[in-house]
Amino acid sequence: MKISKKQKALEILKILKTLYPDATCSLTYDSPVQLLVATILSAQCTDERVNKVTPELFASFPDAIALANADRETLETLIRSTGFYRNKAKNIQGACQKIVEDFNGEVPRTMPELLLLPGVARKTANVVLAHAFGINAGVTVDTHVKRLSQRLGLTKATDPVKIEKDLMPLLPQKDWENFSIRIIYHGRQICKARKPNCQECQLAFLCPSCA
């Protein structure tokens, strides 16, 4: 019997919750601004690498004021191993300066305001809103979510914003971030980019891409 895309998405979510019951954001942080910075650093970089860099970074520059006033070269040196470090340092400093100047030193709690910050697109904003403030404003679409959503037949889109728009109506709002986090875990462990392990995948019976 053919099931609807929404029924499939809900079944996938149910299975993922069973497979990864304790899944949570794998970035290490102590405050909303630290989560914002860590998420900016995670672009085209593993969370594991980011978590090796941030302890020293946050020990030196623990909050928005410190980061806004940081010496740029020192900042670049501390984050160099995450890649694209010059652009990331520029965005981190620009975002923190705007937070200090326009938001009284506090990370804003709405999508439109977060998108005003340098280096912040919907992916970063969704992560910060969900994990710092418990606000599900959308579905975080990273490379894993993009790949698995396409393979599972939940979207044909390639643009992350369009993928997010396709996924949001298929899932309860309270589970938008739950879905993303668990899909990311599954992408790392089973449905890898180059060699998906379809034989071990408990979503295989729902997946049109299964070999």
mmCIF file with all atom_site columns, C-alpha atoms in Angstrom:
data_model
loop_
_atom_site.group_PDB
_atom_site.id
_atom_site.type_symbol
_atom_site.label_atom_id
_atom_site.label_alt_id
_atom_site.label_comp_id
_atom_site.label_asym_id
_atom_site.label_entity_id
_atom_site.label_seq_id
_atom_site.pdbx_PDB_ins_code
_atom_site.Cartn_x
_atom_site.Cartn_y
_atom_site.Cartn_z
_atom_site.occupancy
_atom_site.B_iso_or_equiv
_atom_site.pdbx_formal_charge
_atom_site.auth_seq_id
_atom_site.auth_comp_id
_atom_site.auth_asym_id
_atom_site.auth_atom_id
_atom_site.pdbx_PDB_model_num
ATOM 1   C CA . MET A 1 1   ? 0.000  0.000  0.000  1.00 0.00 ? 1   MET A CA 1
ATOM 2   C CA . LYS A 1 2   ? 1.377  3.383  -1.022 1.00 0.00 ? 2   LYS A CA 1
ATOM 3   C CA . ILE A 1 3   ? 1.700  5.812  1.881  1.00 0.00 ? 3   ILE A CA 1
ATOM 4   C CA . SER A 1 4   ? 1.710  9.594  1.685  1.00 0.00 ? 4   SER A CA 1
ATOM 5   C CA . LYS A 1 5   ? 4.890  11.624 2.045  1.00 0.00 ? 5   LYS A CA 1
ATOM 6   C CA . LYS A 1 6   ? 3.639  12.885 5.408  1.00 0.00 ? 6   LYS A CA 1
ATOM 7   C CA . GLN A 1 7   ? 2.941  9.356  6.678  1.00 0.00 ? 7   GLN A CA 1
ATOM 8   C CA . LYS A 1 8   ? 6.416  8.344  5.554  1.00 0.00 ? 8   LYS A CA 1
ATOM 9   C CA . ALA A 1 9   ? 8.043  11.320 7.315  1.00 0.00 ? 9   ALA A CA 1
ATOM 10  C CA . LEU A 1 10  ? 6.198  10.515 10.557 1.00 0.00 ? 10  LEU A CA 1
ATOM 11  C CA . GLU A 1 11  ? 7.242  6.856  10.354 1.00 0.00 ? 11  GLU A CA 1
ATOM 12  C CA . ILE A 1 12  ? 10.863 7.890  9.733  1.00 0.00 ? 12  ILE A CA 1
ATOM 13  C CA . LEU A 1 13  ? 10.713 10.233 12.736 1.00 0.00 ? 13  LEU A CA 1
ATOM 14  C CA . LYS A 1 14  ? 9.282  7.451  14.920 1.00 0.00 ? 14  LYS A CA 1
ATOM 15  C CA . ILE A 1 15  ? 12.057 5.033  13.935 1.00 0.00 ? 15  ILE A CA 1
ATOM 16  C CA . LEU A 1 16  ? 14.790 7.652  14.367 1.00 0.00 ? 16  LEU A CA 1
ATOM 17  C CA . LYS A 1 17  ? 13.538 8.450  17.888 1.00 0.00 ? 17  LYS A CA 1
ATOM 18  C CA . THR A 1 18  ? 13.837 4.753  18.736 1.00 0.00 ? 18  THR A CA 1
ATOM 19  C CA . LEU A 1 19  ? 17.312 4.447  17.183 1.00 0.00 ? 19  LEU A CA 1
ATOM 20  C CA . TYR A 1 20  ? 18.739 7.636  18.720 1.00 0.00 ? 20  TYR A CA 1
ATOM 21  C CA . PRO A 1 21  ? 16.739 8.365  21.888 1.00 0.00 ? 21  PRO A CA 1
ATOM 22  C CA . ASP A 1 22  ? 19.417 10.562 23.464 1.00 0.00 ? 22  ASP A CA 1
ATOM 23  C CA . ALA A 1 23  ? 20.428 12.489 20.350 1.00 0.00 ? 23  ALA A CA 1
ATOM 24  C CA . THR A 1 24  ? 21.206 16.130 21.013 1.00 0.00 ? 24  THR A CA 1
ATOM 25  C CA . CYS A 1 25  ? 23.298 18.967 19.617 1.00 0.00 ? 25  CYS A CA 1
ATOM 26  C CA . SER A 1 26  ? 26.905 17.749 19.599 1.00 0.00 ? 26  SER A CA 1
ATOM 27  C CA . LEU A 1 27  ? 28.475 21.206 19.871 1.00 0.00 ? 27  LEU A CA 1
ATOM 28  C CA . THR A 1 28  ? 29.860 22.214 23.278 1.00 0.00 ? 28  THR A CA 1
ATOM 29  C CA . TYR A 1 29  ? 28.749 25.601 24.646 1.00 0.00 ? 29  TYR A CA 1
ATOM 30  C CA . ASP A 1 30  ? 27.726 27.386 27.858 1.00 0.00 ? 30  ASP A CA 1
ATOM 31  C CA . SER A 1 31  ? 25.634 30.261 26.502 1.00 0.00 ? 31  SER A CA 1
ATOM 32  C CA . PRO A 1 32  ? 23.599 31.292 23.451 1.00 0.00 ? 32  PRO A CA 1
ATOM 33  C CA . VAL A 1 33  ? 26.447 33.378 22.037 1.00 0.00 ? 33  VAL A CA 1
ATOM 34  C CA . GLN A 1 34  ? 28.864 30.460 22.414 1.00 0.00 ? 34  GLN A CA 1
ATOM 35  C CA . LEU A 1 35  ? 26.404 28.205 20.559 1.00 0.00 ? 35  LEU A CA 1
ATOM 36  C CA . LEU A 1 36  ? 26.092 30.847 17.834 1.00 0.00 ? 36  LEU A CA 1
ATOM 37  C CA . VAL A 1 37  ? 29.866 31.027 17.444 1.00 0.00 ? 37  VAL A CA 1
ATOM 38  C CA . ALA A 1 38  ? 30.283 27.236 17.491 1.00 0.00 ? 38  ALA A CA 1
ATOM 39  C CA . THR A 1 39  ? 27.604 26.863 14.828 1.00 0.00 ? 39  THR A CA 1
ATOM 40  C CA . ILE A 1 40  ? 29.284 29.450 12.597 1.00 0.00 ? 40  ILE A CA 1
ATOM 41  C CA . LEU A 1 41  ? 32.558 27.538 13.034 1.00 0.00 ? 41  LEU A CA 1
ATOM 42  C CA . SER A 1 42  ? 30.880 24.242 12.120 1.00 0.00 ? 42  SER A CA 1
ATOM 43  C CA . ALA A 1 43  ? 30.301 25.326 8.508  1.00 0.00 ? 43  ALA A CA 1
ATOM 44  C CA . GLN A 1 44  ? 32.272 22.891 6.314  1.00 0.00 ? 44  GLN A CA 1
ATOM 45  C CA . CYS A 1 45  ? 33.895 21.511 9.455  1.00 0.00 ? 45  CYS A CA 1
ATOM 46  C CA . THR A 1 46  ? 33.087 18.634 11.809 1.00 0.00 ? 46  THR A CA 1
ATOM 47  C CA . ASP A 1 47  ? 31.524 19.294 15.217 1.00 0.00 ? 47  ASP A CA 1
ATOM 48  C CA . GLU A 1 48  ? 34.355 17.216 16.688 1.00 0.00 ? 48  GLU A CA 1
ATOM 49  C CA . ARG A 1 49  ? 36.951 19.647 15.333 1.00 0.00 ? 49  ARG A CA 1
ATOM 50  C CA . VAL A 1 50  ? 34.921 22.659 16.504 1.00 0.00 ? 50  VAL A CA 1
ATOM 51  C CA . ASN A 1 51  ? 34.748 21.198 20.024 1.00 0.00 ? 51  ASN A CA 1
ATOM 52  C CA . LYS A 1 52  ? 38.548 20.962 20.081 1.00 0.00 ? 52  LYS A CA 1
ATOM 53  C CA . VAL A 1 53  ? 38.883 24.642 19.182 1.00 0.00 ? 53  VAL A CA 1
ATOM 54  C CA . THR A 1 54  ? 36.197 26.286 21.310 1.00 0.00 ? 54  THR A CA 1
ATOM 55  C CA . PRO A 1 55  ? 37.522 25.624 24.858 1.00 0.00 ? 55  PRO A CA 1
ATOM 56  C CA . GLU A 1 56  ? 40.549 27.860 24.302 1.00 0.00 ? 56  GLU A CA 1
ATOM 57  C CA . LEU A 1 57  ? 38.524 30.313 22.215 1.00 0.00 ? 57  LEU A CA 1
ATOM 58  C CA . PHE A 1 58  ? 35.849 30.749 24.892 1.00 0.00 ? 58  PHE A CA 1
ATOM 59  C CA . ALA A 1 59  ? 38.417 30.860 27.694 1.00 0.00 ? 59  ALA A CA 1
ATOM 60  C CA . SER A 1 60  ? 39.959 33.866 25.927 1.00 0.00 ? 60  SER A CA 1
ATOM 61  C CA . PHE A 1 61  ? 36.715 35.443 24.681 1.00 0.00 ? 61  PHE A CA 1
ATOM 62  C CA . PRO A 1 62  ? 33.760 34.140 26.741 1.00 0.00 ? 62  PRO A CA 1
ATOM 63  C CA . ASP A 1 63  ? 30.980 36.509 25.641 1.00 0.00 ? 63  ASP A CA 1
ATOM 64  C CA . ALA A 1 64  ? 29.750 38.825 22.900 1.00 0.00 ? 64  ALA A CA 1
ATOM 65  C CA . ILE A 1 65  ? 31.577 41.893 24.264 1.00 0.00 ? 65  ILE A CA 1
ATOM 66  C CA . ALA A 1 66  ? 34.901 40.054 24.431 1.00 0.00 ? 66  ALA A CA 1
ATOM 67  C CA . LEU A 1 67  ? 34.481 38.601 20.934 1.00 0.00 ? 67  LEU A CA 1
ATOM 68  C CA . ALA A 1 68  ? 33.370 41.955 19.504 1.00 0.00 ? 68  ALA A CA 1
ATOM 69  C CA . ASN A 1 69  ? 36.555 43.570 20.813 1.00 0.00 ? 69  ASN A CA 1
ATOM 70  C CA . ALA A 1 70  ? 38.917 40.655 20.156 1.00 0.00 ? 70  ALA A CA 1
ATOM 71  C CA . ASP A 1 71  ? 42.139 41.117 18.233 1.00 0.00 ? 71  ASP A CA 1
ATOM 72  C CA . ARG A 1 72  ? 41.291 39.747 14.783 1.00 0.00 ? 72  ARG A CA 1
ATOM 73  C CA . GLU A 1 73  ? 44.630 37.982 14.282 1.00 0.00 ? 73  GLU A CA 1
ATOM 74  C CA . THR A 1 74  ? 44.344 36.256 17.651 1.00 0.00 ? 74  THR A CA 1
ATOM 75  C CA . LEU A 1 75  ? 40.812 35.176 16.795 1.00 0.00 ? 75  LEU A CA 1
ATOM 76  C CA . GLU A 1 76  ? 41.939 33.828 13.417 1.00 0.00 ? 76  GLU A CA 1
ATOM 77  C CA . THR A 1 77  ? 44.773 31.885 15.022 1.00 0.00 ? 77  THR A CA 1
ATOM 78  C CA . LEU A 1 78  ? 42.458 30.238 17.555 1.00 0.00 ? 78  LEU A CA 1
ATOM 79  C CA . ILE A 1 79  ? 39.972 29.056 14.913 1.00 0.00 ? 79  ILE A CA 1
ATOM 80  C CA . ARG A 1 80  ? 42.400 28.392 12.040 1.00 0.00 ? 80  ARG A CA 1
ATOM 81  C CA . SER A 1 81  ? 41.963 24.594 12.057 1.00 0.00 ? 81  SER A CA 1
ATOM 82  C CA . THR A 1 82  ? 38.204 24.865 11.361 1.00 0.00 ? 82  THR A CA 1
ATOM 83  C CA . GLY A 1 83  ? 38.903 26.119 7.829  1.00 0.00 ? 83  GLY A CA 1
ATOM 84  C CA . PHE A 1 84  ? 37.859 29.377 6.136  1.00 0.00 ? 84  PHE A CA 1
ATOM 85  C CA . TYR A 1 85  ? 39.104 30.977 9.334  1.00 0.00 ? 85  TYR A CA 1
ATOM 86  C CA . ARG A 1 86  ? 39.459 34.540 8.014  1.00 0.00 ? 86  ARG A CA 1
ATOM 87  C CA . ASN A 1 87  ? 35.846 34.710 6.868  1.00 0.00 ? 87  ASN A CA 1
ATOM 88  C CA . LYS A 1 88  ? 34.611 32.951 10.006 1.00 0.00 ? 88  LYS A CA 1
ATOM 89  C CA . ALA A 1 89  ? 36.549 35.348 12.251 1.00 0.00 ? 89  ALA A CA 1
ATOM 90  C CA . LYS A 1 90  ? 35.107 38.314 10.340 1.00 0.00 ? 90  LYS A CA 1
ATOM 91  C CA . ASN A 1 91  ? 31.548 36.964 10.689 1.00 0.00 ? 91  ASN A CA 1
ATOM 92  C CA . ILE A 1 92  ? 31.926 36.036 14.369 1.00 0.00 ? 92  ILE A CA 1
ATOM 93  C CA . GLN A 1 93  ? 33.264 39.467 15.214 1.00 0.00 ? 93  GLN A CA 1
ATOM 94  C CA . GLY A 1 94  ? 30.661 41.228 13.073 1.00 0.00 ? 94  GLY A CA 1
ATOM 95  C CA . ALA A 1 95  ? 27.826 39.206 14.613 1.00 0.00 ? 95  ALA A CA 1
ATOM 96  C CA . CYS A 1 96  ? 29.022 39.891 18.141 1.00 0.00 ? 96  CYS A CA 1
ATOM 97  C CA . GLN A 1 97  ? 29.458 43.605 17.432 1.00 0.00 ? 97  GLN A CA 1
ATOM 98  C CA . LYS A 1 98  ? 25.867 43.766 16.185 1.00 0.00 ? 98  LYS A CA 1
ATOM 99  C CA . ILE A 1 99  ? 24.655 41.789 19.224 1.00 0.00 ? 99  ILE A CA 1
ATOM 100 C CA . VAL A 1 100 ? 26.392 44.306 21.518 1.00 0.00 ? 100 VAL A CA 1
ATOM 101 C CA . GLU A 1 101 ? 25.278 47.402 19.605 1.00 0.00 ? 101 GLU A CA 1
ATOM 102 C CA . ASP A 1 102 ? 21.716 46.436 18.626 1.00 0.00 ? 102 ASP A CA 1
ATOM 103 C CA . PHE A 1 103 ? 20.628 43.739 21.083 1.00 0.00 ? 103 PHE A CA 1
ATOM 104 C CA . ASN A 1 104 ? 22.141 44.814 24.435 1.00 0.00 ? 104 ASN A CA 1
ATOM 105 C CA . GLY A 1 105 ? 24.727 42.041 24.318 1.00 0.00 ? 105 GLY A CA 1
ATOM 106 C CA . GLU A 1 106 ? 22.082 39.281 24.157 1.00 0.00 ? 106 GLU A CA 1
ATOM 107 C CA . VAL A 1 107 ? 21.587 36.880 21.241 1.00 0.00 ? 107 VAL A CA 1
ATOM 108 C CA . PRO A 1 108 ? 18.194 37.726 19.676 1.00 0.00 ? 108 PRO A CA 1
ATOM 109 C CA . ARG A 1 109 ? 15.402 35.162 19.933 1.00 0.00 ? 109 ARG A CA 1
ATOM 110 C CA . THR A 1 110 ? 13.651 35.545 16.595 1.00 0.00 ? 110 THR A CA 1
ATOM 111 C CA . MET A 1 111 ? 14.513 34.299 13.118 1.00 0.00 ? 111 MET A CA 1
ATOM 112 C CA . PRO A 1 112 ? 14.295 37.753 11.423 1.00 0.00 ? 112 PRO A CA 1
ATOM 113 C CA . GLU A 1 113 ? 16.625 39.304 14.011 1.00 0.00 ? 113 GLU A CA 1
ATOM 114 C CA . LEU A 1 114 ? 19.134 36.453 13.883 1.00 0.00 ? 114 LEU A CA 1
ATOM 115 C CA . LEU A 1 115 ? 19.277 36.679 10.097 1.00 0.00 ? 115 LEU A CA 1
ATOM 116 C CA . LEU A 1 116 ? 20.506 40.273 10.462 1.00 0.00 ? 116 LEU A CA 1
ATOM 117 C CA . LEU A 1 117 ? 23.749 38.996 12.008 1.00 0.00 ? 117 LEU A CA 1
ATOM 118 C CA . PRO A 1 118 ? 26.788 38.522 9.720  1.00 0.00 ? 118 PRO A CA 1
ATOM 119 C CA . GLY A 1 119 ? 27.437 34.865 8.921  1.00 0.00 ? 119 GLY A CA 1
ATOM 120 C CA . VAL A 1 120 ? 23.996 33.717 10.063 1.00 0.00 ? 120 VAL A CA 1
ATOM 121 C CA . ALA A 1 121 ? 21.638 31.976 7.639  1.00 0.00 ? 121 ALA A CA 1
ATOM 122 C CA . ARG A 1 122 ? 18.592 29.849 8.478  1.00 0.00 ? 122 ARG A CA 1
ATOM 123 C CA . LYS A 1 123 ? 20.614 26.753 9.412  1.00 0.00 ? 123 LYS A CA 1
ATOM 124 C CA . THR A 1 124 ? 22.591 28.582 12.099 1.00 0.00 ? 124 THR A CA 1
ATOM 125 C CA . ALA A 1 125 ? 19.529 30.490 13.296 1.00 0.00 ? 125 ALA A CA 1
ATOM 126 C CA . ASN A 1 126 ? 17.485 27.280 13.610 1.00 0.00 ? 126 ASN A CA 1
ATOM 127 C CA . VAL A 1 127 ? 20.206 25.618 15.696 1.00 0.00 ? 127 VAL A CA 1
ATOM 128 C CA . VAL A 1 128 ? 20.515 28.601 18.038 1.00 0.00 ? 128 VAL A CA 1
ATOM 129 C CA . LEU A 1 129 ? 16.758 29.073 18.475 1.00 0.00 ? 129 LEU A CA 1
ATOM 130 C CA . ALA A 1 130 ? 16.122 25.381 19.119 1.00 0.00 ? 130 ALA A CA 1
ATOM 131 C CA . HIS A 1 131 ? 19.014 24.576 21.436 1.00 0.00 ? 131 HIS A CA 1
ATOM 132 C CA . ALA A 1 132 ? 19.585 27.879 23.213 1.00 0.00 ? 132 ALA A CA 1
ATOM 133 C CA . PHE A 1 133 ? 15.946 28.931 23.588 1.00 0.00 ? 133 PHE A CA 1
ATOM 134 C CA . GLY A 1 134 ? 13.767 25.880 22.912 1.00 0.00 ? 134 GLY A CA 1
ATOM 135 C CA . ILE A 1 135 ? 12.120 27.584 19.922 1.00 0.00 ? 135 ILE A CA 1
ATOM 136 C CA . ASN A 1 136 ? 11.364 25.439 16.856 1.00 0.00 ? 136 ASN A CA 1
ATOM 137 C CA . ALA A 1 137 ? 11.303 28.022 14.075 1.00 0.00 ? 137 ALA A CA 1
ATOM 138 C CA . GLY A 1 138 ? 12.209 25.628 11.272 1.00 0.00 ? 138 GLY A CA 1
ATOM 139 C CA . VAL A 1 139 ? 14.053 22.472 10.266 1.00 0.00 ? 139 VAL A CA 1
ATOM 140 C CA . THR A 1 140 ? 17.852 22.691 10.378 1.00 0.00 ? 140 THR A CA 1
ATOM 141 C CA . VAL A 1 141 ? 19.173 21.568 6.979  1.00 0.00 ? 141 VAL A CA 1
ATOM 142 C CA . ASP A 1 142 ? 22.838 20.614 6.950  1.00 0.00 ? 142 ASP A CA 1
ATOM 143 C CA . THR A 1 143 ? 24.595 18.290 4.492  1.00 0.00 ? 143 THR A CA 1
ATOM 144 C CA . HIS A 1 144 ? 23.268 15.140 6.221  1.00 0.00 ? 144 HIS A CA 1
ATOM 145 C CA . VAL A 1 145 ? 19.669 16.385 6.335  1.00 0.00 ? 145 VAL A CA 1
ATOM 146 C CA . LYS A 1 146 ? 19.913 17.438 2.684  1.00 0.00 ? 146 LYS A CA 1
ATOM 147 C CA . ARG A 1 147 ? 21.333 14.076 1.546  1.00 0.00 ? 147 ARG A CA 1
ATOM 148 C CA . LEU A 1 148 ? 18.989 11.840 3.544  1.00 0.00 ? 148 LEU A CA 1
ATOM 149 C CA . SER A 1 149 ? 15.845 13.854 2.803  1.00 0.00 ? 149 SER A CA 1
ATOM 150 C CA . GLN A 1 150 ? 16.585 13.512 -0.893 1.00 0.00 ? 150 GLN A CA 1
ATOM 151 C CA . ARG A 1 151 ? 17.440 9.805  -0.677 1.00 0.00 ? 151 ARG A CA 1
ATOM 152 C CA . LEU A 1 152 ? 14.320 9.069  1.357  1.00 0.00 ? 152 LEU A CA 1
ATOM 153 C CA . GLY A 1 153 ? 12.148 10.822 -1.212 1.00 0.00 ? 153 GLY A CA 1
ATOM 154 C CA . LEU A 1 154 ? 10.966 13.595 1.122  1.00 0.00 ? 154 LEU A CA 1
ATOM 155 C CA . THR A 1 155 ? 12.176 16.348 -1.219 1.00 0.00 ? 155 THR A CA 1
ATOM 156 C CA . LYS A 1 156 ? 13.538 16.817 -4.716 1.00 0.00 ? 156 LYS A CA 1
ATOM 157 C CA . ALA A 1 157 ? 14.925 20.257 -3.910 1.00 0.00 ? 157 ALA A CA 1
ATOM 158 C CA . THR A 1 158 ? 18.646 20.958 -3.732 1.00 0.00 ? 158 THR A CA 1
ATOM 159 C CA . ASP A 1 159 ? 18.534 24.392 -2.082 1.00 0.00 ? 159 ASP A CA 1
ATOM 160 C CA . PRO A 1 160 ? 18.556 24.102 1.753  1.00 0.00 ? 160 PRO A CA 1
ATOM 161 C CA . VAL A 1 161 ? 15.812 26.725 2.181  1.00 0.00 ? 161 VAL A CA 1
ATOM 162 C CA . LYS A 1 162 ? 13.548 24.899 -0.283 1.00 0.00 ? 162 LYS A CA 1
ATOM 163 C CA . ILE A 1 163 ? 14.311 21.565 1.421  1.00 0.00 ? 163 ILE A CA 1
ATOM 164 C CA . GLU A 1 164 ? 13.343 23.107 4.753  1.00 0.00 ? 164 GLU A CA 1
ATOM 165 C CA . LYS A 1 165 ? 10.057 24.368 3.269  1.00 0.00 ? 165 LYS A CA 1
ATOM 166 C CA . ASP A 1 166 ? 9.338  20.856 1.954  1.00 0.00 ? 166 ASP A CA 1
ATOM 167 C CA . LEU A 1 167 ? 10.060 19.200 5.306  1.00 0.00 ? 167 LEU A CA 1
ATOM 168 C CA . MET A 1 168 ? 8.222  21.557 7.668  1.00 0.00 ? 168 MET A CA 1
ATOM 169 C CA . PRO A 1 169 ? 4.652  20.588 6.618  1.00 0.00 ? 169 PRO A CA 1
ATOM 170 C CA . LEU A 1 170 ? 5.526  16.880 6.892  1.00 0.00 ? 170 LEU A CA 1
ATOM 171 C CA . LEU A 1 171 ? 6.449  16.995 10.601 1.00 0.00 ? 171 LEU A CA 1
ATOM 172 C CA . PRO A 1 172 ? 4.932  18.313 13.845 1.00 0.00 ? 172 PRO A CA 1
ATOM 173 C CA . GLN A 1 173 ? 6.542  21.645 14.733 1.00 0.00 ? 173 GLN A CA 1
ATOM 174 C CA . LYS A 1 174 ? 7.630  20.315 18.137 1.00 0.00 ? 174 LYS A CA 1
ATOM 175 C CA . ASP A 1 175 ? 9.711  17.685 16.307 1.00 0.00 ? 175 ASP A CA 1
ATOM 176 C CA . TRP A 1 176 ? 11.357 19.869 13.676 1.00 0.00 ? 176 TRP A CA 1
ATOM 177 C CA . GLU A 1 177 ? 14.703 19.943 15.484 1.00 0.00 ? 177 GLU A CA 1
ATOM 178 C CA . ASN A 1 178 ? 14.296 16.373 16.773 1.00 0.00 ? 178 ASN A CA 1
ATOM 179 C CA . PHE A 1 179 ? 14.081 15.223 13.176 1.00 0.00 ? 179 PHE A CA 1
ATOM 180 C CA . SER A 1 180 ? 17.171 17.163 12.090 1.00 0.00 ? 180 SER A CA 1
ATOM 181 C CA . ILE A 1 181 ? 19.361 15.994 14.955 1.00 0.00 ? 181 ILE A CA 1
ATOM 182 C CA . ARG A 1 182 ? 18.409 12.353 14.506 1.00 0.00 ? 182 ARG A CA 1
ATOM 183 C CA . ILE A 1 183 ? 18.772 12.452 10.734 1.00 0.00 ? 183 ILE A CA 1
ATOM 184 C CA . ILE A 1 184 ? 22.274 13.864 11.283 1.00 0.00 ? 184 ILE A CA 1
ATOM 185 C CA . TYR A 1 185 ? 23.147 10.975 13.622 1.00 0.00 ? 185 TYR A CA 1
ATOM 186 C CA . HIS A 1 186 ? 21.817 8.481  11.067 1.00 0.00 ? 186 HIS A CA 1
ATOM 187 C CA . GLY A 1 187 ? 23.761 10.179 8.288  1.00 0.00 ? 187 GLY A CA 1
ATOM 188 C CA . ARG A 1 188 ? 26.984 9.946  10.250 1.00 0.00 ? 188 ARG A CA 1
ATOM 189 C CA . GLN A 1 189 ? 26.536 6.331  11.290 1.00 0.00 ? 189 GLN A CA 1
ATOM 190 C CA . ILE A 1 190 ? 24.585 4.573  8.515  1.00 0.00 ? 190 ILE A CA 1
ATOM 191 C CA . CYS A 1 191 ? 23.575 6.623  5.479  1.00 0.00 ? 191 CYS A CA 1
ATOM 192 C CA . LYS A 1 192 ? 26.992 8.005  4.657  1.00 0.00 ? 192 LYS A CA 1
ATOM 193 C CA . ALA A 1 193 ? 27.618 10.158 1.608  1.00 0.00 ? 193 ALA A CA 1
ATOM 194 C CA . ARG A 1 194 ? 29.891 7.827  -0.362 1.00 0.00 ? 194 ARG A CA 1
ATOM 195 C CA . LYS A 1 195 ? 28.897 4.417  0.959  1.00 0.00 ? 195 LYS A CA 1
ATOM 196 C CA . PRO A 1 196 ? 25.434 4.179  2.533  1.00 0.00 ? 196 PRO A CA 1
ATOM 197 C CA . ASN A 1 197 ? 25.050 1.014  4.599  1.00 0.00 ? 197 ASN A CA 1
ATOM 198 C CA . CYS A 1 198 ? 21.625 0.046  3.269  1.00 0.00 ? 198 CYS A CA 1
ATOM 199 C CA . GLN A 1 199 ? 21.876 -3.507 4.639  1.00 0.00 ? 199 GLN A CA 1
ATOM 200 C CA . GLU A 1 200 ? 22.028 -2.190 8.204  1.00 0.00 ? 200 GLU A CA 1
ATOM 201 C CA . CYS A 1 201 ? 19.567 0.672  7.693  1.00 0.00 ? 201 CYS A CA 1
ATOM 202 C CA . GLN A 1 202 ? 16.290 0.408  9.557  1.00 0.00 ? 202 GLN A CA 1
ATOM 203 C CA . LEU A 1 203 ? 14.786 3.002  7.220  1.00 0.00 ? 203 LEU A CA 1
ATOM 204 C CA . ALA A 1 204 ? 15.561 0.914  4.123  1.00 0.00 ? 204 ALA A CA 1
ATOM 205 C CA . PHE A 1 205 ? 11.980 -0.291 3.652  1.00 0.00 ? 205 PHE A CA 1
ATOM 206 C CA . LEU A 1 206 ? 10.874 3.346  3.358  1.00 0.00 ? 206 LEU A CA 1
ATOM 207 C CA . CYS A 1 207 ? 13.734 4.439  1.114  1.00 0.00 ? 207 CYS A CA 1
ATOM 208 C CA . PRO A 1 208 ? 13.383 4.580  -2.686 1.00 0.00 ? 208 PRO A CA 1
ATOM 209 C CA . SER A 1 209 ? 17.164 4.961  -2.972 1.00 0.00 ? 209 SER A CA 1
ATOM 210 C CA . CYS A 1 210 ? 17.948 1.725  -1.107 1.00 0.00 ? 210 CYS A CA 1
ATOM 211 C CA . ALA A 1 211 ? 20.272 -0.458 -3.159 1.00 0.00 ? 211 ALA A CA 1
#
